[in-house]
Short mmCIF file of C-alpha atoms and ligand atoms in Angstrom, two decimals:
data_model
loop_
_atom_site.label_atom_id
_atom_site.label_comp_id
_atom_site.label_asym_id
_atom_site.label_seq_id
_atom_site.Cartn_x
_atom_site.Cartn_y
_atom_site.Cartn_z
CA MET A 20 96.20 15.99 11.77
CA GLU A 21 96.15 19.84 10.56
CA LEU A 22 93.14 22.17 11.17
CA ILE A 23 92.58 25.01 9.22
CA LEU A 24 90.07 27.76 10.34
CA GLN A 25 88.20 29.62 7.55
CA ASP A 26 85.60 31.96 7.50
CA ASP A 27 82.64 29.59 7.21
CA CYS A 28 84.10 26.23 7.64
CA ILE A 29 86.84 24.34 9.30
CA VAL A 30 89.26 22.39 7.06
CA VAL A 31 90.96 18.98 8.82
CA SER A 32 93.74 17.19 6.83
CA ALA A 33 93.55 13.30 8.01
CA PRO A 34 96.88 11.83 7.42
CA ALA A 35 97.30 7.70 6.42
CA LYS A 36 99.67 5.71 9.03
CA LEU A 37 102.22 2.91 8.06
CA ASN A 38 102.80 0.30 10.76
CA LEU A 39 106.64 0.04 10.96
CA PHE A 40 106.65 -3.02 13.25
CA LEU A 41 103.54 -5.12 14.21
CA GLU A 42 103.80 -7.84 16.46
CA VAL A 43 100.58 -9.73 17.89
CA THR A 44 101.59 -10.71 21.45
CA GLY A 45 98.31 -12.59 22.40
CA CYS A 46 94.72 -13.49 22.38
CA ARG A 47 91.98 -11.29 24.53
CA ASP A 48 88.93 -11.95 25.96
CA ASP A 49 87.15 -9.69 23.87
CA GLY A 50 87.84 -11.39 20.60
CA TYR A 51 90.59 -8.64 19.71
CA HIS A 52 94.43 -9.07 19.88
CA ASP A 53 97.24 -7.19 22.03
CA LEU A 54 99.54 -5.79 19.71
CA ASP A 55 103.23 -4.11 20.15
CA THR A 56 103.40 -1.69 17.06
CA VAL A 57 104.77 1.12 16.11
CA MET A 58 103.04 3.78 13.99
CA GLN A 59 104.01 6.68 11.78
CA ALA A 60 101.65 9.42 10.42
CA ILE A 61 102.32 9.90 6.37
CA ASP A 62 101.28 12.69 3.95
CA LEU A 63 98.88 10.56 2.15
CA ARG A 64 95.58 12.53 3.26
CA ASP A 65 91.76 12.54 3.33
CA THR A 66 89.96 16.20 3.70
CA LEU A 67 87.43 16.71 6.15
CA THR A 68 85.24 20.19 5.74
CA LEU A 69 83.19 20.81 8.57
CA GLN A 70 80.29 23.81 8.08
CA PRO A 71 77.61 24.62 10.87
CA GLY A 72 74.24 22.74 10.23
CA ASP A 73 71.11 21.95 12.12
CA ARG A 74 71.60 18.03 11.91
CA LEU A 75 74.34 15.81 10.92
CA GLU A 76 75.15 15.20 7.44
CA LEU A 77 78.00 13.81 5.49
CA VAL A 78 79.07 13.82 2.06
CA SER A 79 81.50 11.40 0.84
CA PRO A 80 81.55 11.35 -2.93
CA GLN A 81 84.45 8.61 -3.17
CA THR A 82 82.50 5.95 -1.19
CA PRO A 83 79.12 6.02 -2.19
CA ASP A 84 78.34 2.23 -1.25
CA VAL A 85 78.89 2.88 2.76
CA PRO A 86 75.44 4.09 4.53
CA GLN A 87 76.05 7.27 5.99
CA GLU A 88 75.29 6.20 9.47
CA GLN A 89 78.03 3.09 9.39
CA ASN A 90 80.67 5.69 8.06
CA LEU A 91 83.10 5.98 11.04
CA VAL A 92 82.99 9.79 10.59
CA MET A 93 79.38 9.69 11.24
CA ARG A 94 79.73 7.45 14.23
CA ALA A 95 82.41 9.89 15.85
CA ALA A 96 80.34 12.73 15.42
CA ARG A 97 77.32 10.66 17.22
CA GLY A 98 79.68 9.67 20.07
CA LEU A 99 80.80 13.12 20.65
CA GLN A 100 77.30 14.43 20.54
CA GLN A 101 76.43 11.91 23.19
CA ALA A 102 79.27 11.99 25.29
CA MET A 103 79.27 15.83 25.63
CA GLY A 104 75.35 16.21 25.71
CA VAL A 105 75.64 18.32 22.50
CA ASN A 106 72.28 18.45 19.85
CA ARG A 107 74.13 20.48 17.22
CA GLY A 108 74.61 18.99 13.94
CA ALA A 109 76.97 19.82 10.89
CA ARG A 110 77.80 19.46 7.33
CA ILE A 111 80.33 17.16 6.79
CA HIS A 112 82.28 16.84 3.26
CA LEU A 113 85.16 13.95 3.07
CA GLU A 114 87.19 13.94 0.34
CA LYS A 115 89.04 10.36 0.43
CA ARG A 116 92.61 9.68 -1.02
CA ILE A 117 93.45 7.16 1.40
CA PRO A 118 92.53 4.02 -0.05
CA SER A 119 90.32 1.66 2.07
CA GLY A 120 90.83 -2.08 3.17
CA ALA A 121 94.99 -0.96 2.51
CA GLY A 122 96.30 -1.01 5.99
CA LEU A 123 96.62 2.83 6.18
CA GLY A 124 94.11 3.76 8.66
CA GLY A 125 92.22 6.25 6.08
CA GLY A 126 88.88 5.14 8.34
CA SER A 127 90.42 5.83 11.73
CA SER A 128 92.07 8.78 10.58
CA ASP A 129 88.66 10.48 9.61
CA ALA A 130 87.25 9.47 12.85
CA ALA A 131 89.94 11.04 14.49
CA SER A 132 89.56 14.16 12.59
CA ALA A 133 85.74 14.37 12.74
CA LEU A 134 86.26 14.46 16.78
CA VAL A 135 88.92 17.41 16.57
CA GLY A 136 87.13 19.34 14.35
CA LEU A 137 83.73 19.14 15.65
CA ALA A 138 84.72 20.00 19.06
CA ARG A 139 86.26 22.88 17.67
CA LEU A 140 83.19 23.94 15.25
CA TRP A 141 80.74 23.27 18.33
CA SER A 142 83.29 25.01 20.63
CA ILE A 143 83.14 22.13 23.52
CA ASP A 144 86.13 21.64 25.43
CA VAL A 145 86.41 17.86 25.50
CA PRO A 146 88.64 16.63 28.13
CA ASP A 147 91.84 14.22 26.95
CA GLU A 148 90.34 11.31 28.38
CA VAL A 149 86.69 11.60 27.20
CA MET A 150 88.22 12.16 23.56
CA HIS A 151 90.45 9.18 24.09
CA ARG A 152 87.56 6.94 25.20
CA ILE A 153 85.01 7.77 22.53
CA ALA A 154 88.15 7.15 19.85
CA ALA A 155 89.02 3.63 21.38
CA GLY A 156 85.38 2.81 20.70
CA LEU A 157 85.42 3.57 17.35
CA GLY A 158 88.37 1.60 16.32
CA SER A 159 91.94 0.05 17.73
CA ASP A 160 93.72 2.74 15.18
CA VAL A 161 92.00 6.00 16.07
CA PRO A 162 93.55 6.71 19.33
CA PHE A 163 96.89 6.82 17.43
CA PHE A 164 95.56 9.45 15.18
CA LEU A 165 94.33 11.84 18.08
CA HIS A 166 98.34 11.88 18.90
CA GLY A 167 99.76 11.64 15.22
CA GLY A 168 103.63 11.64 14.47
CA ILE A 169 105.15 8.44 15.59
CA ALA A 170 104.06 6.02 18.48
CA ARG A 171 104.50 2.86 19.98
CA CYS A 172 101.24 1.58 20.73
CA LYS A 173 100.12 -1.29 22.79
CA GLY A 174 96.92 -2.88 24.14
CA ARG A 175 94.49 -3.31 21.25
CA GLY A 176 96.42 -0.19 19.83
CA GLU A 177 94.89 2.49 22.44
CA LYS A 178 97.84 2.66 24.51
CA ILE A 179 100.29 5.21 23.16
CA PHE A 180 103.69 6.04 23.57
CA PRO A 181 105.09 8.76 21.61
CA VAL A 182 108.31 8.23 19.81
CA SER A 183 110.40 11.12 18.51
CA THR A 184 112.92 11.48 15.80
CA PRO A 185 115.58 13.86 14.72
CA VAL A 186 115.09 13.07 10.60
CA ARG A 187 112.70 12.98 7.74
CA TRP A 188 111.36 9.63 6.48
CA TYR A 189 110.59 8.81 3.38
CA TYR A 190 109.00 5.62 1.71
CA LEU A 191 107.25 3.93 -1.35
CA LEU A 192 103.88 2.69 -0.94
CA VAL A 193 102.61 0.17 -2.93
CA VAL A 194 98.55 -0.63 -2.96
CA PRO A 195 97.57 -3.57 -4.55
CA PRO A 196 94.11 -3.33 -6.56
CA THR A 197 92.24 -5.56 -4.23
CA PRO A 198 92.10 -4.70 -0.58
CA ASN A 199 92.08 -7.21 2.91
CA ARG A 200 89.49 -7.37 5.58
CA THR A 201 91.06 -6.90 8.62
CA ALA A 202 88.71 -9.20 10.79
CA GLU A 203 89.63 -12.15 7.91
CA ILE A 204 93.60 -11.15 8.34
CA TYR A 205 93.26 -11.77 12.17
CA LYS A 206 91.20 -14.85 11.81
CA ALA A 207 93.97 -16.44 9.64
CA LEU A 208 97.05 -15.71 12.28
CA ASP A 209 98.08 -19.18 13.42
CA GLY A 210 100.27 -19.60 16.26
CA VAL A 211 99.22 -16.71 18.88
CA GLY A 212 100.92 -17.59 21.91
CA THR A 213 103.37 -20.55 20.87
CA TYR A 214 105.74 -18.21 18.76
CA GLN A 215 108.55 -15.96 21.15
CA PRO A 216 106.93 -12.27 20.27
CA LYS A 217 109.51 -10.03 18.67
CA THR A 218 110.22 -6.67 20.37
CA ALA A 219 109.98 -2.99 18.64
CA ASP A 220 113.00 -1.61 20.32
CA ASP A 221 114.75 -1.91 17.62
CA VAL A 222 112.69 0.12 15.68
CA CYS A 223 112.01 2.65 18.14
CA ARG A 224 115.85 3.12 18.12
CA ALA A 225 116.35 3.36 14.40
CA LEU A 226 113.81 6.44 14.71
CA GLU A 227 115.21 7.99 17.82
CA THR A 228 118.68 7.73 16.34
CA GLY A 229 117.38 8.56 12.71
CA SER A 230 119.27 5.37 11.59
CA PHE A 231 117.98 4.37 8.19
CA ALA A 232 119.78 1.33 7.92
CA LEU A 233 118.39 0.04 11.45
CA LEU A 234 114.92 0.71 10.61
CA ARG A 235 115.72 -1.19 7.15
CA ASN A 236 116.70 -3.95 9.07
CA SER A 237 114.22 -3.77 11.86
CA LEU A 238 110.75 -3.41 9.87
CA PHE A 239 108.69 -6.38 10.76
CA ASN A 240 104.61 -7.33 10.27
CA ARG A 241 102.94 -10.72 12.24
CA LEU A 242 100.31 -10.34 10.05
CA GLU A 243 102.20 -10.62 6.85
CA ASP A 244 102.00 -14.41 6.74
CA PRO A 245 98.23 -14.38 6.55
CA GLY A 246 98.05 -11.30 4.28
CA ARG A 247 100.23 -13.12 1.74
CA ALA A 248 97.83 -16.21 2.21
CA CYS A 249 94.52 -14.24 2.05
CA ASN A 250 95.60 -12.18 -0.65
CA LYS A 251 97.77 -13.17 -3.70
CA GLN A 252 98.77 -9.77 -4.86
CA VAL A 253 100.38 -9.16 -1.44
CA ASP A 254 102.34 -11.89 -1.84
CA HIS A 255 103.33 -11.06 -5.26
CA CYS A 256 104.04 -7.15 -4.31
CA LEU A 257 106.14 -8.52 -1.48
CA ALA A 258 108.21 -10.94 -3.66
CA VAL A 259 108.88 -8.14 -6.34
CA LEU A 260 109.97 -5.81 -3.08
CA ALA A 261 112.25 -8.21 -1.31
CA ASP A 262 115.65 -7.03 -2.70
CA ARG A 263 114.48 -3.52 -1.48
CA VAL A 264 113.24 -4.85 2.24
CA GLY A 265 109.31 -4.37 1.64
CA CYS A 266 107.00 -4.81 4.57
CA MET A 267 103.21 -4.97 4.72
CA THR A 268 101.35 -2.03 6.73
CA GLY A 269 98.72 -3.07 9.11
CA SER A 270 96.48 -6.13 8.01
CA GLY A 271 97.14 -4.89 4.44
CA SER A 272 97.06 -4.90 1.65
CA THR A 273 99.61 -2.04 1.20
CA CYS A 274 103.22 -3.10 0.98
CA PHE A 275 105.90 -0.27 1.53
CA VAL A 276 109.83 0.23 1.61
CA PRO A 277 111.86 2.59 3.17
CA CYS A 278 113.79 5.11 1.28
CA SER A 279 116.98 6.89 2.34
CA SER A 280 115.74 10.28 0.90
CA ASP A 281 112.92 12.05 -1.00
CA SER A 282 114.84 11.99 -4.34
CA GLU A 283 115.87 8.19 -3.72
CA ALA A 284 111.53 7.47 -3.34
CA LYS A 285 110.79 9.60 -6.28
CA ASN A 286 113.61 8.36 -8.69
CA SER A 287 112.06 4.85 -8.17
CA LEU A 288 108.53 5.65 -8.67
CA ARG A 289 108.64 5.15 -12.54
CA ARG A 290 110.49 1.43 -12.38
CA LEU A 291 108.23 0.10 -9.56
CA ARG A 292 105.17 1.26 -11.49
CA ALA A 293 106.54 -0.36 -14.53
CA LEU A 294 107.30 -3.90 -12.36
CA LEU A 295 103.99 -3.58 -10.63
CA PRO A 296 101.56 -2.13 -13.27
CA ASP A 297 98.40 -3.30 -11.52
CA CYS A 298 99.35 -1.29 -8.32
CA THR A 299 99.17 2.33 -7.34
CA VAL A 300 102.55 3.38 -6.56
CA LEU A 301 103.12 6.39 -4.81
CA ALA A 302 105.85 8.33 -2.67
CA VAL A 303 105.17 9.81 0.73
CA SER A 304 107.27 11.06 3.50
CA ASP A 305 106.56 11.33 7.46
CA VAL A 306 104.24 13.76 9.03
CA PRO A 307 106.31 15.51 11.86
O1 C5P B 25 89.64 -2.02 15.95
P1 C5P B 25 88.89 -2.56 14.23
O2 C5P B 25 87.52 -1.83 14.11
O3 C5P B 25 90.04 -1.56 13.29
O4 C5P B 25 89.12 -3.96 14.17
C1 C5P B 25 88.80 -4.55 13.24
C2 C5P B 25 89.08 -6.03 13.45
O5 C5P B 25 90.35 -6.43 13.31
C3 C5P B 25 88.53 -6.29 14.62
O6 C5P B 25 87.18 -6.95 14.43
C4 C5P B 25 89.22 -7.71 14.83
O7 C5P B 25 88.84 -8.91 14.10
C5 C5P B 25 90.75 -7.19 14.45
N1 C5P B 25 91.45 -6.90 15.63
C6 C5P B 25 91.92 -7.63 16.40
N2 C5P B 25 92.87 -7.15 17.27
C7 C5P B 25 93.20 -6.01 17.52
C8 C5P B 25 92.91 -5.10 16.20
C9 C5P B 25 91.52 -5.38 15.20
O8 C5P B 25 91.90 -8.80 16.48
N3 C5P B 25 94.24 -5.26 18.14
#
């Protein structure tokens, strides 16, 4: 995430993520699943603008249906207030560009940005472990966004192992019109504990060595089958993307293909938009 300090406000840009690899390694007692996943931040971003205020207030023009107190940004703000014993407020404006229910982590990234931005606005020094604990309590992907870049994530997603890369990465995203519901996709996943879990080692090696060919060949998402079964648009997208080696991100519904360069991604945009006219097709790069 990026923080810009202005005279009367703080502007935080909250990136989306792709899951380049996602294996479900087991069921947990708390109702969640254990994961082995590799996430990469990408340059599709929401923007939070934070100003001092007497009370907490959120304006989110693109999500008028989400009650203010249920928005992860407000929950992050309240979590920070409570953990640090702060009773200061803020006016938060959230400009959404990351589609919701798309497996791109928009809500989680907004929450992580709110935590970091508000700590700055309120001039409080929050220990890393406190920040991480609040983040993990808000959602499985939120700790990743505190870190950003690329990371292999385990547990519910909250155990972060940074991965570095010597090159830039480019992708085409295909966002179907109908979102997926994360809980429903996990519920529809069959056979956890009966299959031999795949390993993220190849994806990590591809990123660390900058091997595009290896990355293309090692993309994987265990949630893809339930994602396809629950949303026929995902199934259609992946069928259209088959010859380009498409993959679903998170619990969907967005599908993506890696591209060898920025120009390859941009040159393919028009063709893909013609093939999938109901979907939003975007060319993105990683956020180093
Ligand atoms: O943590 P988050 O709120 O993003 O999770 C949404 C839902 O996704 C959970 O309620 C759970 O059903 C499912 N989930 C899971 N295992 C994970 C992450 C999410 O079962 N590691």
